[in-house]
XYZ file of C-alpha atoms in Angstrom:
474
model
C -37.530 -28.483 23.430
C -34.711 -26.153 22.406
C -31.600 -25.933 24.567
C -31.694 -23.033 27.045
C -28.348 -21.235 26.972
C -26.702 -19.345 29.812
C -25.022 -16.026 28.986
C -22.686 -14.956 31.791
C -21.866 -11.248 31.670
C -18.342 -10.215 32.646
C -16.827 -6.751 32.673
C -14.877 -7.380 29.462
C -16.428 -10.494 27.912
C -19.546 -12.649 28.044
C -19.499 -16.432 27.910
C -22.199 -18.734 26.522
C -22.783 -22.259 27.828
C -23.349 -25.146 27.331
C -21.864 -26.158 23.975
C -23.478 -24.373 21.021
C -24.631 -26.273 17.960
C -22.799 -25.648 14.694
C -25.597 -23.671 13.068
C -25.812 -21.250 15.982
C -22.024 -20.820 16.062
C -22.119 -19.843 12.391
C -24.917 -17.345 13.042
C -23.038 -15.789 15.966
C -19.818 -15.601 13.987
C -21.570 -13.859 11.096
C -23.258 -11.408 13.452
C -20.054 -10.598 15.351
C -17.683 -10.185 12.425
C -17.172 -7.707 9.620
C -15.318 -7.383 6.346
C -11.975 -5.665 6.731
C -11.652 -2.729 4.361
C -9.036 -3.249 1.635
C -8.494 -6.729 3.071
C -7.445 -8.091 -0.304
C -4.347 -5.914 -0.056
C -3.466 -7.041 3.474
C -1.403 -10.154 4.041
C -2.392 -11.600 7.437
C -0.688 -14.930 8.284
C -3.094 -17.782 9.051
C -6.172 -15.660 8.228
C -8.505 -17.841 6.170
C -10.958 -15.118 5.105
C -11.227 -11.355 4.859
C -13.333 -10.869 7.977
C -12.446 -9.687 11.488
C -14.048 -12.069 14.020
C -15.077 -10.846 17.489
C -16.682 -14.135 18.570
C -14.262 -16.716 19.966
C -15.708 -20.044 18.869
C -13.680 -22.364 21.087
C -14.333 -20.442 24.301
C -17.787 -19.275 23.172
C -17.038 -15.734 24.337
C -17.701 -12.271 22.944
C -17.114 -8.708 24.143
C -19.705 -7.463 26.625
C -20.452 -4.403 24.496
C -21.943 -6.762 21.894
C -24.450 -8.307 24.312
C -27.488 -6.439 22.915
C -26.584 -7.654 19.436
C -26.374 -11.278 20.639
C -29.685 -11.020 22.496
C -31.421 -9.696 19.376
C -29.966 -12.554 17.350
C -31.140 -15.185 19.829
C -34.595 -13.592 19.969
C -34.860 -13.546 16.172
C -33.934 -17.241 16.049
C -36.247 -18.099 18.990
C -33.275 -19.415 20.951
C -34.074 -19.475 24.701
C -31.422 -18.017 27.005
C -30.855 -16.884 30.585
C -28.708 -13.895 31.591
C -26.407 -14.048 34.620
C -24.512 -10.855 35.463
C -21.286 -11.789 37.286
C -20.097 -8.194 37.631
C -20.059 -6.465 41.016
C -23.159 -4.257 40.939
C -22.733 -0.534 41.526
C -25.290 1.976 42.717
C -25.771 5.592 41.711
C -24.311 8.110 44.188
C -25.299 11.546 42.853
C -24.377 13.142 46.183
C -20.687 12.570 45.313
C -20.574 15.060 42.430
C -23.421 17.572 42.716
C -23.766 20.289 40.082
C -22.212 23.533 41.348
C -23.687 26.062 38.921
C -27.076 27.171 37.623
C -26.734 25.811 34.081
C -30.045 24.462 32.812
C -29.965 21.458 30.532
C -31.791 21.503 27.218
C -34.548 18.956 26.633
C -32.464 16.721 24.364
C -29.572 16.790 26.864
C -31.895 15.690 29.678
C -33.243 12.898 27.469
C -29.706 11.775 26.645
C -28.745 11.665 30.338
C -31.865 9.699 31.262
C -31.391 7.151 28.476
C -27.705 6.755 29.331
C -28.519 6.204 33.005
C -30.956 3.435 32.143
C -28.578 1.791 29.664
C -25.602 1.950 32.076
C -23.266 2.208 29.079
C -23.180 2.816 25.363
C -22.547 5.483 22.747
C -24.127 8.936 22.855
C -24.228 10.693 19.475
C -24.585 14.453 19.783
C -23.646 16.903 17.008
C -20.754 19.296 17.424
C -22.070 22.271 19.354
C -24.800 20.253 21.087
C -22.978 20.363 24.419
C -21.479 16.887 24.615
C -19.145 17.826 27.477
C -21.958 19.392 29.512
C -24.230 16.406 28.862
C -21.575 13.930 29.971
C -20.851 16.082 33.040
C -24.538 15.762 33.914
C -24.303 11.995 33.450
C -21.190 11.764 35.647
C -22.985 13.824 38.295
C -26.012 11.504 38.303
C -23.962 8.300 38.493
C -21.445 9.584 41.037
C -18.900 6.763 40.702
C -15.400 7.352 42.000
C -12.947 7.310 40.435
C -14.303 8.415 37.064
C -12.042 9.109 34.098
C -12.915 11.111 30.979
C -10.657 10.406 27.989
C -9.841 12.912 25.236
C -7.743 12.362 22.080
C -5.518 15.439 22.293
C -4.084 18.114 24.575
C -6.338 20.968 23.406
C -9.388 18.985 24.514
C -7.698 18.100 27.813
C -7.634 21.678 29.092
C -10.931 22.576 27.428
C -12.677 19.713 29.262
C -10.972 20.388 32.598
C -12.147 24.007 32.439
C -15.734 22.937 31.664
C -15.780 20.323 34.449
C -14.371 22.750 37.028
C -17.142 25.189 36.162
C -19.813 22.470 36.391
C -18.699 20.625 39.537
C -16.868 23.380 41.416
C -14.111 20.970 42.481
C -10.538 20.216 41.453
C -10.401 18.065 38.328
C -7.521 15.650 37.846
C -5.255 15.636 34.799
C -3.281 12.856 33.148
C -1.476 14.302 30.158
C 0.823 17.089 28.925
C 3.448 16.008 31.534
C 0.898 16.400 34.366
C -0.185 13.598 36.710
C -2.836 14.726 39.189
C -5.340 12.060 40.233
C -8.729 13.234 41.501
C -12.170 11.588 41.888
C -12.961 12.994 38.422
C -9.946 13.023 36.124
C -9.493 14.014 32.478
C -6.802 12.144 30.548
C -5.322 11.969 27.092
C -5.442 8.482 25.613
C -1.835 8.795 24.455
C -0.482 9.363 27.974
C -2.523 6.603 29.611
C -1.659 4.058 26.928
C 2.018 4.966 27.248
C 1.908 4.444 31.028
C 0.038 1.150 30.682
C 2.571 -0.084 28.128
C 5.612 0.986 30.160
C 4.241 -0.319 33.482
C 6.447 2.270 35.230
C 4.045 3.771 37.777
C 2.290 1.210 39.954
C 0.327 3.875 41.849
C -1.208 5.124 38.594
C -1.850 1.600 37.295
C -3.608 0.647 40.518
C -5.738 3.800 40.327
C -6.649 2.988 36.716
C -7.634 -0.535 37.754
C -10.047 0.938 40.338
C -11.860 3.156 37.799
C -15.597 2.447 38.002
C -16.723 4.687 35.149
C -15.030 5.951 32.020
C -16.126 8.093 29.091
C -14.375 8.120 25.709
C -14.773 11.492 24.025
C -14.534 11.467 20.211
C -15.229 7.750 20.466
C -14.946 7.148 16.714
C -11.249 6.623 17.566
C -12.038 3.691 19.867
C -11.464 1.109 17.116
C -7.740 1.935 17.279
C -5.733 -0.824 18.965
C -4.229 1.538 21.541
C -7.640 2.762 22.734
C -9.078 -0.760 22.712
C -6.285 -1.728 25.110
C -7.206 1.148 27.427
C -10.898 0.190 27.431
C -10.128 -3.435 28.279
C -7.570 -2.452 30.954
C -10.440 -1.063 33.055
C -11.580 -4.515 34.150
C -13.664 -3.221 37.076
C -15.389 -0.393 35.194
C -19.145 -0.969 35.286
C -20.199 2.179 33.426
C -18.592 2.566 29.980
C -19.661 5.372 27.668
C -18.546 6.983 24.448
C -19.620 10.239 22.847
C -19.020 11.770 19.434
C -20.695 13.791 16.716
C -19.585 11.052 14.313
C -19.496 7.689 16.159
C -18.791 5.675 13.047
C -15.767 4.657 11.006
C -14.704 5.212 7.417
C -12.852 1.872 7.546
C -15.884 -0.224 8.523
C -14.646 -1.025 12.024
C -17.747 0.277 13.817
C -18.218 -3.117 15.501
C -15.030 -2.571 17.505
C -16.494 0.604 19.001
C -19.591 -1.332 20.010
C -17.476 -4.174 21.444
C -15.665 -1.786 23.788
C -18.508 0.564 24.768
C -21.838 -0.960 23.804
C -24.394 0.004 21.178
C -25.527 3.489 20.232
C -28.128 4.539 22.805
C -28.696 8.218 21.919
C -28.785 9.926 18.532
C -29.585 13.596 18.030
C -29.397 14.973 14.477
C -27.838 18.199 13.256
C -31.034 19.103 11.407
C -33.036 18.837 14.637
C -30.741 21.231 16.500
C -30.640 23.676 13.591
C -34.448 23.703 13.488
C -34.531 24.386 17.245
C -32.028 27.235 16.921
C -29.295 25.536 18.920
C -27.001 25.402 15.871
C -26.682 27.663 12.835
C -27.066 26.258 9.307
C -23.943 26.006 7.152
C -23.720 27.597 3.703
C -21.280 25.421 1.782
C -19.691 26.764 -1.387
C -17.904 24.372 -3.730
C -15.474 26.056 -6.112
C -15.030 24.051 -9.294
C -11.299 23.486 -9.874
C -9.819 22.346 -13.175
C -6.802 20.013 -13.161
C -3.408 21.641 -12.743
C -1.379 22.032 -15.922
C 1.289 19.923 -14.200
C -0.982 16.885 -14.203
C -0.424 15.802 -17.789
C 3.354 16.020 -17.343
C 3.444 13.797 -14.277
C 5.594 10.694 -14.733
C 3.676 8.967 -11.956
C -0.111 9.111 -11.694
C -0.118 7.831 -8.103
C -2.311 9.430 -5.465
C 0.565 11.314 -3.744
C 1.702 12.748 -7.080
C -1.837 13.771 -8.073
C -2.457 15.301 -4.637
C 0.760 17.311 -4.695
C 0.136 18.697 -8.187
C -3.589 19.399 -7.768
C -3.872 20.515 -4.162
C -0.523 21.332 -2.573
C 1.041 23.115 -5.582
C -2.017 24.010 -7.689
C -1.464 27.764 -8.350
C -5.055 28.687 -9.272
C -6.525 26.683 -6.415
C -4.145 28.195 -3.866
C -4.820 31.670 -5.215
C -8.564 31.057 -4.782
C -7.955 30.071 -1.134
C -6.024 33.292 -0.511
C -8.759 35.340 -2.201
C -11.358 33.700 0.041
C -9.299 34.451 3.162
C -8.936 38.067 2.101
C -12.648 38.427 1.343
C -13.689 36.808 4.659
C -11.412 39.171 6.594
C -12.993 42.110 4.755
C -16.370 40.791 5.895
C -15.026 40.609 9.465
C -15.408 36.820 9.580
C -13.237 34.652 11.802
C -11.896 31.790 9.699
C -10.186 28.461 10.275
C -8.149 27.168 7.331
C -7.367 23.440 7.414
C -4.569 21.769 5.464
C -3.421 18.159 5.373
C 0.238 18.811 4.626
C 2.721 21.335 6.031
C 4.100 21.972 2.544
C 0.625 23.120 1.487
C 0.514 25.508 4.437
C 3.901 26.932 3.445
C 2.681 27.524 -0.129
C -0.386 29.379 1.182
C 1.532 31.380 3.796
C 3.912 32.665 1.120
C 0.988 33.805 -1.046
C -0.681 35.423 1.961
C 2.507 37.273 2.821
C 2.600 38.658 -0.726
C -0.901 40.041 -0.026
C 0.290 41.565 3.286
C -1.911 39.125 5.228
C -0.359 37.683 8.379
C -1.860 34.321 9.366
C -0.668 32.115 12.247
C -0.171 28.423 11.559
C -0.637 25.671 14.177
C 1.211 22.428 13.497
C 2.403 19.487 15.565
C 5.585 21.040 16.958
C 3.779 24.147 18.240
C 3.495 23.843 22.031
C 0.120 23.259 23.646
C 0.478 26.621 25.458
C 0.900 28.571 22.213
C -1.919 26.591 20.581
C -4.287 27.564 23.395
C -3.191 31.198 23.197
C -3.817 31.365 19.445
C -7.199 29.647 19.730
C -8.149 32.078 22.490
C -7.150 35.034 20.289
C -9.348 33.644 17.498
C -12.211 33.157 19.940
C -11.874 36.782 21.114
C -11.652 37.936 17.469
C -8.244 39.492 18.142
C -7.004 37.561 15.131
C -9.388 36.839 12.275
C -7.758 33.893 10.494
C -5.942 30.843 11.798
C -4.419 28.013 9.775
C -3.967 24.519 11.226
C -3.305 20.973 10.183
C -6.452 18.842 10.059
C -5.065 16.594 12.792
C -5.046 19.541 15.220
C -7.924 21.741 14.079
C -10.240 19.191 12.500
C -12.086 18.033 15.606
C -12.856 18.853 19.200
C -12.178 22.604 19.225
C -14.934 24.732 20.794
C -14.829 28.202 19.249
C -18.308 29.729 19.345
C -17.237 32.821 17.420
C -15.851 30.862 14.436
C -17.703 32.139 11.358
C -16.066 30.284 8.492
C -14.075 27.213 7.520
C -11.890 26.701 4.462
C -11.217 23.025 3.786
C -8.014 23.562 1.817
C -6.832 19.957 2.073
C -9.829 18.094 0.636
C -10.098 14.455 1.736
C -12.505 11.530 1.461
C -13.254 10.812 5.141
C -16.904 11.381 6.089
C -15.951 11.545 9.767
C -13.363 14.259 9.177
C -15.607 16.223 6.817
C -18.476 16.441 9.347
C -16.125 17.113 12.248
C -14.567 20.025 10.363
C -17.852 21.701 9.485
C -19.036 21.137 13.036
C -16.421 23.658 14.217
C -18.510 26.447 12.634
C -22.043 25.544 13.704
C -22.107 26.947 17.235
C -24.264 30.071 17.464
C -23.042 33.341 18.892
C -24.015 37.005 18.765
C -24.891 38.215 15.241
C -24.151 34.788 13.744
C -27.080 33.316 11.830
C -25.185 30.966 9.535
C -21.688 29.629 8.954
C -19.657 29.773 5.773
C -17.785 26.732 4.473
C -15.452 26.996 1.495
C -14.873 23.732 -0.349
C -13.226 22.726 -3.612
C -14.411 20.299 -6.261
C -11.180 18.931 -7.731
C -11.778 17.527 -11.227
C -8.928 15.064 -11.437
C -8.271 11.356 -10.804
C -8.806 10.287 -7.164
C -9.727 13.776 -5.986
C -12.938 14.019 -8.036
C -14.462 11.013 -6.256
C -13.420 12.492 -2.895
C -15.080 15.803 -3.787
C -18.234 14.031 -4.909
C -18.368 12.079 -1.680
C -18.111 15.230 0.451
C -20.713 17.052 -1.647
C -23.261 14.199 -1.364
C -22.555 13.868 2.362
C -23.237 17.547 3.017
C -26.458 17.439 1.017
C -27.621 14.396 2.966
C -26.725 15.734 6.421
C -27.482 19.456 6.032
C -29.968 19.426 3.143
C -29.724 19.998 -0.614
C -30.130 23.745 -0.123
C -26.961 23.921 1.986
C -24.619 23.369 -0.997
C -23.904 25.899 -3.749
C -21.755 24.846 -6.693
C -19.648 27.578 -8.303
C -18.513 26.629 -11.813
C -15.128 27.681 -13.196
C -15.280 30.614 -15.579
């Protein structure tokens, strides 16, 4: 008769006993490891292979978020096991945070809440514009744990989420971030501020409050694989309910398993196509302008990626002129537009050309204060300004601007996560908006051509072949 194994569930890790046989250890290690991207170019002392291992062989432990994966493996191998949950059980207390408005949830939002309640943790994938914040507010209301903390990756999302939660719950919402420390039963925090406080260990009252957190939600959870956010997740040793939400809960670097380790498996997935078909999102019309290599390319002494990028995106005269022409045309059509760049130098090149056309466009970059950022985004939302330029780090994800009609991806890029996040900014419906406009560029030069191809294929797969129009150079 096969050995019956005991899996003891802890808040952070699970432990298997008694001693596993060698074959099963190998199977577990294969299941709970992954190939590190570009690992052949990374020199890691004492690392004997190119895999990241999340199963500790000597202790026979693994992260609790991977439990479902381990159970499926044992079932597939017909390995008998018993589960023992050593965590302190928590009960739902919906009377703690009742809904204080008359918002009605959509069917898919209700399904997501119900599935998440039953799973008691995991990743909820909802497209941009699907109402992730509202859905998670409904989940927080149903669970009713106190304290609950909702993490966001940047300051713009901090205030955006606080405003939404105040409207939903009708109570004061705490803030940790942007030089504010206000602890409430439901608190919204930036990951940067919390990680800084955990690292500095300079506020015992805050650290003790963080240790008492019973439920946390990681917004834009595709960032969870980052070491800093992993440390936050594992600091909450008493948290029973751990959730993540994102329109793109996957990684370009292959580190998806780390997200699962911290939060659990994906439990809800709603597609963009489904919400477009139901009328909850508008379809994007994506136009790829075919761009020939810059004349500077052949004269480059170095054919490295930075040199190619600078010559063919940042300083490409025809490409930049096309961007300005698109901005001008979109303003003539009375379309609100977000222009995203990857480098400040590129923004400066475009702003100079725009000034020559008597077009005044505001530019949001890192050193612009959060107050001014919010003011400019509000002006765009109210259509009091028609065009706003921003770095991709600031404007590429998380911004809720229903009235945004168009996006110009001036900076290119190869990241699938970033590409979908950017287009997602434009998909929210509003009055007289039946579709969104996305301006893209197909850069026919080393490195950039493969990036352009990747984005084009991604859009066709996610939004449909008919969503992409290719405009050849004349």
